[in-house]
Short mmCIF file of C-alpha atoms in Angstrom, two decimals:
data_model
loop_
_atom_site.label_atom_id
_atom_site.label_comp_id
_atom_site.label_asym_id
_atom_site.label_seq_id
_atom_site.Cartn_x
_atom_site.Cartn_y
_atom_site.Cartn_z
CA UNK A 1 0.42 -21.88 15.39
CA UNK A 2 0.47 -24.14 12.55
CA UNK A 3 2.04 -22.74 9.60
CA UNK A 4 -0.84 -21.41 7.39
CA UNK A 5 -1.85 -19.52 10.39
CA UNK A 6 2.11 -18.09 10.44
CA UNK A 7 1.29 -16.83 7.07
CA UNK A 8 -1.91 -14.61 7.76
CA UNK A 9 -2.24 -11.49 6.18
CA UNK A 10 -4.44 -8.94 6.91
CA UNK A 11 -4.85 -5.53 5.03
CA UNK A 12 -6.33 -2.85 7.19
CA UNK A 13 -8.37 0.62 4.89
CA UNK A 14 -10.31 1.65 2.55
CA UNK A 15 -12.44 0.06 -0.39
CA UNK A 16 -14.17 2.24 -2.59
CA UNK A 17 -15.95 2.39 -5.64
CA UNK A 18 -13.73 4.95 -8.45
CA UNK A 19 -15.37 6.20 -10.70
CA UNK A 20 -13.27 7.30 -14.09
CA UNK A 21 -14.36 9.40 -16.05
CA UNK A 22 -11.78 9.69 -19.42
CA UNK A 23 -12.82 11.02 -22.74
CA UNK A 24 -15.63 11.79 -21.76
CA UNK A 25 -16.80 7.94 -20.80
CA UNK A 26 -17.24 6.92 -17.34
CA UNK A 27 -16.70 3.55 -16.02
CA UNK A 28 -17.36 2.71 -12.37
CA UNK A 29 -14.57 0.25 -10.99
CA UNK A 30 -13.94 -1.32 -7.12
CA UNK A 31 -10.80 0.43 -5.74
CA UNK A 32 -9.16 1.90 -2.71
CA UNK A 33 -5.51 1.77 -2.22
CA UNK A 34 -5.52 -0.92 0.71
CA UNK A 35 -7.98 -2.78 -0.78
CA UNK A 36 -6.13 -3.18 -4.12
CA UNK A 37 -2.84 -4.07 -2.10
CA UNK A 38 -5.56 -7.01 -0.49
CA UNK A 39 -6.25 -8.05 -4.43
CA UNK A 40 -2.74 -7.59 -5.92
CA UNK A 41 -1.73 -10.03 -2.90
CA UNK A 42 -4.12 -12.35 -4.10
CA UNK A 43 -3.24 -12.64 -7.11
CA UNK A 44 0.10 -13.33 -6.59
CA UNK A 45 -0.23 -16.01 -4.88
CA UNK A 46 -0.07 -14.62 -1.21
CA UNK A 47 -3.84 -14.52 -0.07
CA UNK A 48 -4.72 -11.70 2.07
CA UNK A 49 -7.60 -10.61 4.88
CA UNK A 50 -8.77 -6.91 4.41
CA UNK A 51 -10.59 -5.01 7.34
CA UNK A 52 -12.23 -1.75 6.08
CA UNK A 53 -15.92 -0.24 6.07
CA UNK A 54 -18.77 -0.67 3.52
CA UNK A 55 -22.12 -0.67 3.64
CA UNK A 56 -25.03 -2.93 2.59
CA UNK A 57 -25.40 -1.10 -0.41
CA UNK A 58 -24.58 -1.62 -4.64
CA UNK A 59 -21.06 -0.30 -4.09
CA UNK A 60 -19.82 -2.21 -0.64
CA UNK A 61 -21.84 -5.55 -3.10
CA UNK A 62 -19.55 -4.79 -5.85
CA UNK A 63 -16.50 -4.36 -3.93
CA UNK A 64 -17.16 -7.23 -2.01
CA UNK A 65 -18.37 -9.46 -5.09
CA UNK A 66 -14.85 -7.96 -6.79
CA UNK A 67 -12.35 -9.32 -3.69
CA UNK A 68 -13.46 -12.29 -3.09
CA UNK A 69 -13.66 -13.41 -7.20
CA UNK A 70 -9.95 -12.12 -6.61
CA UNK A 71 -9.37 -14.27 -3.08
CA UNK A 72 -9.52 -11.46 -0.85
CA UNK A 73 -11.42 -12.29 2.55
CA UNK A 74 -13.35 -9.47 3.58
CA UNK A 75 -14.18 -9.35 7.02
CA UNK A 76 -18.07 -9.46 8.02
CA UNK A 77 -17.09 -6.26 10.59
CA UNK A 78 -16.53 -4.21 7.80
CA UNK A 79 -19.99 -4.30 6.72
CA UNK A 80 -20.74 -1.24 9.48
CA UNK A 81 -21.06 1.96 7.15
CA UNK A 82 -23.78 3.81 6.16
CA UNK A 83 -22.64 4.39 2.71
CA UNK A 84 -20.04 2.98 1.00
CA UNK A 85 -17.17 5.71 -0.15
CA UNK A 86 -16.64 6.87 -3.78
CA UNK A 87 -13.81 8.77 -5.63
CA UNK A 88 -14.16 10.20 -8.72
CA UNK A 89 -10.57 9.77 -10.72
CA UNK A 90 -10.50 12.13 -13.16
CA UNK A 91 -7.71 10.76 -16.14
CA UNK A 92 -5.68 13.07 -17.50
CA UNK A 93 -3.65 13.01 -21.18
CA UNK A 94 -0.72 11.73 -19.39
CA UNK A 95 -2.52 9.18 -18.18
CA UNK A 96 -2.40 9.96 -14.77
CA UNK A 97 -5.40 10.33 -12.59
CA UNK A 98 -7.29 13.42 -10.41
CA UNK A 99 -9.17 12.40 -7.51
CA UNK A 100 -11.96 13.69 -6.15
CA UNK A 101 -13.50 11.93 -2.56
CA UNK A 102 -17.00 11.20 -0.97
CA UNK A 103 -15.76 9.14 1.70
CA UNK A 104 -16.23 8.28 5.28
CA UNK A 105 -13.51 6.18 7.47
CA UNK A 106 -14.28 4.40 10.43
CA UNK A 107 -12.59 1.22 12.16
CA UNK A 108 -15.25 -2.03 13.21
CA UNK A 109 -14.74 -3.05 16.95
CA UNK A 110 -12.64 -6.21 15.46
CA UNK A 111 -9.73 -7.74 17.03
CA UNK A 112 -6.24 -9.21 16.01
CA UNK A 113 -6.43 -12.66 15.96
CA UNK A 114 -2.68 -13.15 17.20
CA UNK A 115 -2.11 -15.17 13.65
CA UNK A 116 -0.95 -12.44 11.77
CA UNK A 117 2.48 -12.45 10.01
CA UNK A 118 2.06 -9.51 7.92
CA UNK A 119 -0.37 -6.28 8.36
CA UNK A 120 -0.56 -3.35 5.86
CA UNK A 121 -1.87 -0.46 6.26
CA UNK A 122 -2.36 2.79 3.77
CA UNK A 123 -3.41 6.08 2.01
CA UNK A 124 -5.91 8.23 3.91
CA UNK A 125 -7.13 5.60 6.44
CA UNK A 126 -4.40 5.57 8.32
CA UNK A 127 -3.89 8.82 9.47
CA UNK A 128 -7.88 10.22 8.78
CA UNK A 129 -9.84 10.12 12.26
CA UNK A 130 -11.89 8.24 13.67
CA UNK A 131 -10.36 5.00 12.05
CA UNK A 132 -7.28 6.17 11.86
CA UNK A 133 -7.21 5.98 16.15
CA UNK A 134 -8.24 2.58 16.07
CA UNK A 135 -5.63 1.66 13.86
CA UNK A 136 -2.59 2.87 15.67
CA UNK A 137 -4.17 0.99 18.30
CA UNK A 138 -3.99 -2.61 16.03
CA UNK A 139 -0.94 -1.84 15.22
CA UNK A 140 0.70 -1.67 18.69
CA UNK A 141 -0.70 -4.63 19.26
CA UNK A 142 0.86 -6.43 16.83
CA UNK A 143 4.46 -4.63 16.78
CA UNK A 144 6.42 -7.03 18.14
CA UNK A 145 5.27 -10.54 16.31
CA UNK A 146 4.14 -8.91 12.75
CA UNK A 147 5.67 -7.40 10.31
CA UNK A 148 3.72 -3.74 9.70
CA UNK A 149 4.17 -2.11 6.45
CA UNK A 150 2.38 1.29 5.13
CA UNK A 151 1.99 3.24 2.02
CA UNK A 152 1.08 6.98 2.75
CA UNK A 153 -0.44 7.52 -0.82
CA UNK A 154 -1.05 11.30 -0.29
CA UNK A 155 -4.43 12.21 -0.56
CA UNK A 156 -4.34 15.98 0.15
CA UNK A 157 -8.44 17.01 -0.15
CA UNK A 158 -8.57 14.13 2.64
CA UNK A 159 -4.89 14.82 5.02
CA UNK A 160 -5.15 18.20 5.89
CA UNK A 161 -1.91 19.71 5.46
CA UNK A 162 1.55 18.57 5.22
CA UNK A 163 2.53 19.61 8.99
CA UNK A 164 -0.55 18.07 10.39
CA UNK A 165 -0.51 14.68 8.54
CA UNK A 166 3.95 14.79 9.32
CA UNK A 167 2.62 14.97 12.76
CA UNK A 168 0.30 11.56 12.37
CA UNK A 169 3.39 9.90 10.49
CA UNK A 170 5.22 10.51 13.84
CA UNK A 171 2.99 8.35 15.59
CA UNK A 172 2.36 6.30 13.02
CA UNK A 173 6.04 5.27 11.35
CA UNK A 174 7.62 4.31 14.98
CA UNK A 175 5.26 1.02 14.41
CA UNK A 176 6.70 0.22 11.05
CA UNK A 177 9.25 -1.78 9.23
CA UNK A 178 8.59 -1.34 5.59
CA UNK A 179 7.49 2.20 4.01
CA UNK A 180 6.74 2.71 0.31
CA UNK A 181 6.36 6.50 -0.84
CA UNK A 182 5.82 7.95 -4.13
CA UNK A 183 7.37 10.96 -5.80
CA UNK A 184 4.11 12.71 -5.30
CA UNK A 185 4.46 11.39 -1.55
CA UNK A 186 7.75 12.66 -0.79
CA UNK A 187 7.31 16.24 -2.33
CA UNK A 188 3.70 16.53 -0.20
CA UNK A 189 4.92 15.40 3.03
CA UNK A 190 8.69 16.28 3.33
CA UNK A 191 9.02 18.64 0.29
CA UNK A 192 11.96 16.44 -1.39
CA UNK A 193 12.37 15.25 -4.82
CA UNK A 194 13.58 11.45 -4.62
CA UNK A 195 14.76 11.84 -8.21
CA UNK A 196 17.30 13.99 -6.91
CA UNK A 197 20.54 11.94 -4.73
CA UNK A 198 20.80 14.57 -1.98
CA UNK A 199 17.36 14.91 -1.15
CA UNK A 200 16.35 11.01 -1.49
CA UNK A 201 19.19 10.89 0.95
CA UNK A 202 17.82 13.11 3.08
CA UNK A 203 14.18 11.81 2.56
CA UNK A 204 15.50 7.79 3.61
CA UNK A 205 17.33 9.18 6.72
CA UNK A 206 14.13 11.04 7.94
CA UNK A 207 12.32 7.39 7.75
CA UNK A 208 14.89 5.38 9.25
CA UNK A 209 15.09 7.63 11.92
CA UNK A 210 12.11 6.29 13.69
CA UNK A 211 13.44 2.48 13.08
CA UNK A 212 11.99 1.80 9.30
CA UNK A 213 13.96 -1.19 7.76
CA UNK A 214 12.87 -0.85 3.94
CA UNK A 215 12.11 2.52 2.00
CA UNK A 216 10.98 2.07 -1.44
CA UNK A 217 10.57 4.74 -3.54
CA UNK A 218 8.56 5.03 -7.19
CA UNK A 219 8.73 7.82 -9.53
CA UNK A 220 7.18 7.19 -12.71
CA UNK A 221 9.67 7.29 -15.72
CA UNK A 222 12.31 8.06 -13.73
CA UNK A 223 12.11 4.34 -12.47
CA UNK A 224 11.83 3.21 -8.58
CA UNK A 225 14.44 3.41 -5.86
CA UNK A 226 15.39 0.76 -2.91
CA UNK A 227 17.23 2.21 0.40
CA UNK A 228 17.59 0.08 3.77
CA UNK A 229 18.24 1.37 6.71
CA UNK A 230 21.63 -0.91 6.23
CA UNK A 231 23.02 1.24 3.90
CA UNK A 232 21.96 -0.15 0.76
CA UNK A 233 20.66 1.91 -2.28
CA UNK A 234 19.46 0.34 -5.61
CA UNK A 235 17.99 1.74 -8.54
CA UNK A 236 15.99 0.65 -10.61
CA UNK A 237 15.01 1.79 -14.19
CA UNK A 238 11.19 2.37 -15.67
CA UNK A 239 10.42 -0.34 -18.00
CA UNK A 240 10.14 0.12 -21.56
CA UNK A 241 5.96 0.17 -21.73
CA UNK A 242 3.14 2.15 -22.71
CA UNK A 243 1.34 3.39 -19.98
CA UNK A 244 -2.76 3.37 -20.50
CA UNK A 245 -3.60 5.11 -16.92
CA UNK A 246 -1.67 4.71 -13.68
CA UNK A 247 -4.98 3.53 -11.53
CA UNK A 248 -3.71 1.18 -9.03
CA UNK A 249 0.18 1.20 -10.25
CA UNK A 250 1.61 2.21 -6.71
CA UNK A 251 -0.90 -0.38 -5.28
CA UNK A 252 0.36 -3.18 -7.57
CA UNK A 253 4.20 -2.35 -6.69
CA UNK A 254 2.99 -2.43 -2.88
CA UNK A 255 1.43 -5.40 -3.02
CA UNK A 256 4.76 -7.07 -5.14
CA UNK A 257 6.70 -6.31 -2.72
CA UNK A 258 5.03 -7.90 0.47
CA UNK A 259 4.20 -11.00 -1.58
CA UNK A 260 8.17 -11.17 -2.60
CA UNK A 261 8.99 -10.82 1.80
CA UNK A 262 6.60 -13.76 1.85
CA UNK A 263 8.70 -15.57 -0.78
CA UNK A 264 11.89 -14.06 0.98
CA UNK A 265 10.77 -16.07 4.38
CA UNK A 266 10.27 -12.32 5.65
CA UNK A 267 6.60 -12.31 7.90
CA UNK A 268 5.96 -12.82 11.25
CA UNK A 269 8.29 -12.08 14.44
CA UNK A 270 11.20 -13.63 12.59
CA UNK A 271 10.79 -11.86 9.59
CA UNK A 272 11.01 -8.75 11.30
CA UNK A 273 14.85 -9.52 12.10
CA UNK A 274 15.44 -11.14 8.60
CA UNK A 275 14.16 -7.47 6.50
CA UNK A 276 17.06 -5.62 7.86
CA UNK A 277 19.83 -8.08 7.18
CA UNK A 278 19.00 -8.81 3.42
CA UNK A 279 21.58 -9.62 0.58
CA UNK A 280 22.06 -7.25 -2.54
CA UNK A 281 20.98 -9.68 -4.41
CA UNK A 282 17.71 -10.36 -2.39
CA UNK A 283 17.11 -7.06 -2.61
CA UNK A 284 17.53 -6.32 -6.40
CA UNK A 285 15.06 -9.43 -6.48
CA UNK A 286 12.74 -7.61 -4.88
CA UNK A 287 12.91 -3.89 -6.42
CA UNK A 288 12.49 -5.58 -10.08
CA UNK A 289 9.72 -7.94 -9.10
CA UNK A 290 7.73 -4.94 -7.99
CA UNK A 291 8.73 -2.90 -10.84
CA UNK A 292 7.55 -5.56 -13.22
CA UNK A 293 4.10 -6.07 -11.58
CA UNK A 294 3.89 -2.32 -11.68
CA UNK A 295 4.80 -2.43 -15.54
CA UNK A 296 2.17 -4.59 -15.79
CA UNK A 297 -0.59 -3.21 -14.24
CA UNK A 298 -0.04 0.52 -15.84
CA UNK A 299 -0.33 -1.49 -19.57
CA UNK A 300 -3.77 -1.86 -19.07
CA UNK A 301 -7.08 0.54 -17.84
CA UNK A 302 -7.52 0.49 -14.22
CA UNK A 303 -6.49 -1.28 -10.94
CA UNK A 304 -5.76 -4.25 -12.43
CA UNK A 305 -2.74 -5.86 -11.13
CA UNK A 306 -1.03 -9.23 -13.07
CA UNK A 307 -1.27 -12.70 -11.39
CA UNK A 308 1.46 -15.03 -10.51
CA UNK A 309 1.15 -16.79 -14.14
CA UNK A 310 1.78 -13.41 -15.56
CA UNK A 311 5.02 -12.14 -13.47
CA UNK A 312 7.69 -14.47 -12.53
CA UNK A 313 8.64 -13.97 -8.95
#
């Protein structure tokens, strides 16, 4: 493989159309969590492959038309819905957002390539059936040579409950290196507050227990958190900034992150090794970048994550 090939990226879930209603105005915007991890990629410079399922209709145009003005190479499999899914994000005072779901999720018979350095994964496609199958399947696949990373972004009105989607994370987490989890993640799934030392503690163990490398943690203003399975733990404050609506913040952070193991020299089968044996230093490189895009991306209205001409890696 040549080296552009060594550098594939490919972002396996949803794309969706939200629509926001605040104030009484609504606004119809391309979204999905995986598929703004695909754009907030782009954008910074590491250019990313998304696999996910539209249909031939005005939302899967304008998601498509959105992704690939952004650099994002969707794959002509995905084009194998009926409809293409919809959320309705509801913003609150606080700026934070309600969702409510009219989605499908299924997986297009496509195949790994055998280029691919770096796959993520996310949110309610990976652990809502059928697609959710066919990616566990993808992802043992590509175990050994790529590094796999995954963002549960509870959706609750899409997971079942908290013991049945714990039970997908058990088949699901053996297959990754890097998690990222909000505090809204960690108190659905494990019922533990990451703000709090013992139970982040306790939370990080549970992950590294089935061979995670990286756990990254954000909550809000009470800033973002770094643990390794190493032994490392970093914090890292919230930046001074005033938040407009926090559509596509976790997304942003994700996709900072991967893009910063791509400047780290941390994809494909040697990356894997590398992730576990970085430097304090690297490390605290890494937890602010993200933070930074994140501050970024919650200044202004929707999923709209910086470039690399805005945020200095």
């Amino acid at each position: 493989m040549n080296k552009t090939q060594q550098q594939d990226v490919l972002v396996i879930g949803e794309a969706l159309v939200d629509i926001v209603k605040k104030a009484g105005n609504v606004a119809e915007h391309p979204g999905g969590s995986p598929a703004n991890v695909a754009l907030g990629l782009s954008r910074l410079g590491t250019p990313a492959v998304l696999l996910t399922w539209l249909a031939h209709d005005r939302y899967g145009e304008m998601i498509e038309a959105h992704l690939k003005a952004n650099g994002v190479q969707v794959q002509t499999a995905s084009f194998a819905a009926h409809k293409t899914s919809s959320a309705l994000a509801t913003i609150q005072e606080n700026g934070s957002a309600v969702y409510d779901f009219d989605v499908t999720w299924e997986l297009p018979a496509a195949t790994l390539n055998g280029t691919e350095a770096l796959i993520h994964v996310g949110s309610f496609s990976a652990l809502m059936a059928p697609g959710s199958k066919r990616i566990l399947e993808l992802l043992k696949q590509a175990k050994t040579r790529t590094v796999i990373s995954y963002d549960p972004n509870a959706r609750p009105a899409l997971m079942g409950t908290p013991a049945e989607a714990r039970e997908a994370l058990r088949q699901l987490l053996p297959l990754v290196d890097v998690v990222k989890l909000s505090d809204e993640d960690s108190q659905w799934f494990f019922n533990l507050d990451p703000t709090k030392a013992d139970q982040r503690l306790k939370l990080a163990e549970t992950i590294f227990e089935y061979g995670v490398k990286l756990l990254f943690i954000t909550a809000g203003k009470s800033g973002a958190y770094l643990l390794s399975a190493s032994g490392y733990e970093l914090v890292q404050q919230a930046g001074e900034v005033e938040v407009v609506d926090t559509v596509g913040a976790g997304d942003s952070f994700m996709a900072a992150i991967l893009d910063g193991l791509r400047r780290l020299d941390c994809l494909g089968e040697q990356g894997k090794e590398k992730i576990g044996k970085l430097s304090i230093p690297e490390l605290e490189k890494l937890l602010n970048y993200a933070s930074r895009v994140a501050d970024v991306t919650v200044s202004r209205a929707g999923a709209n994550p910086p470039t690399q001409d805005e945020v200095a890696w």
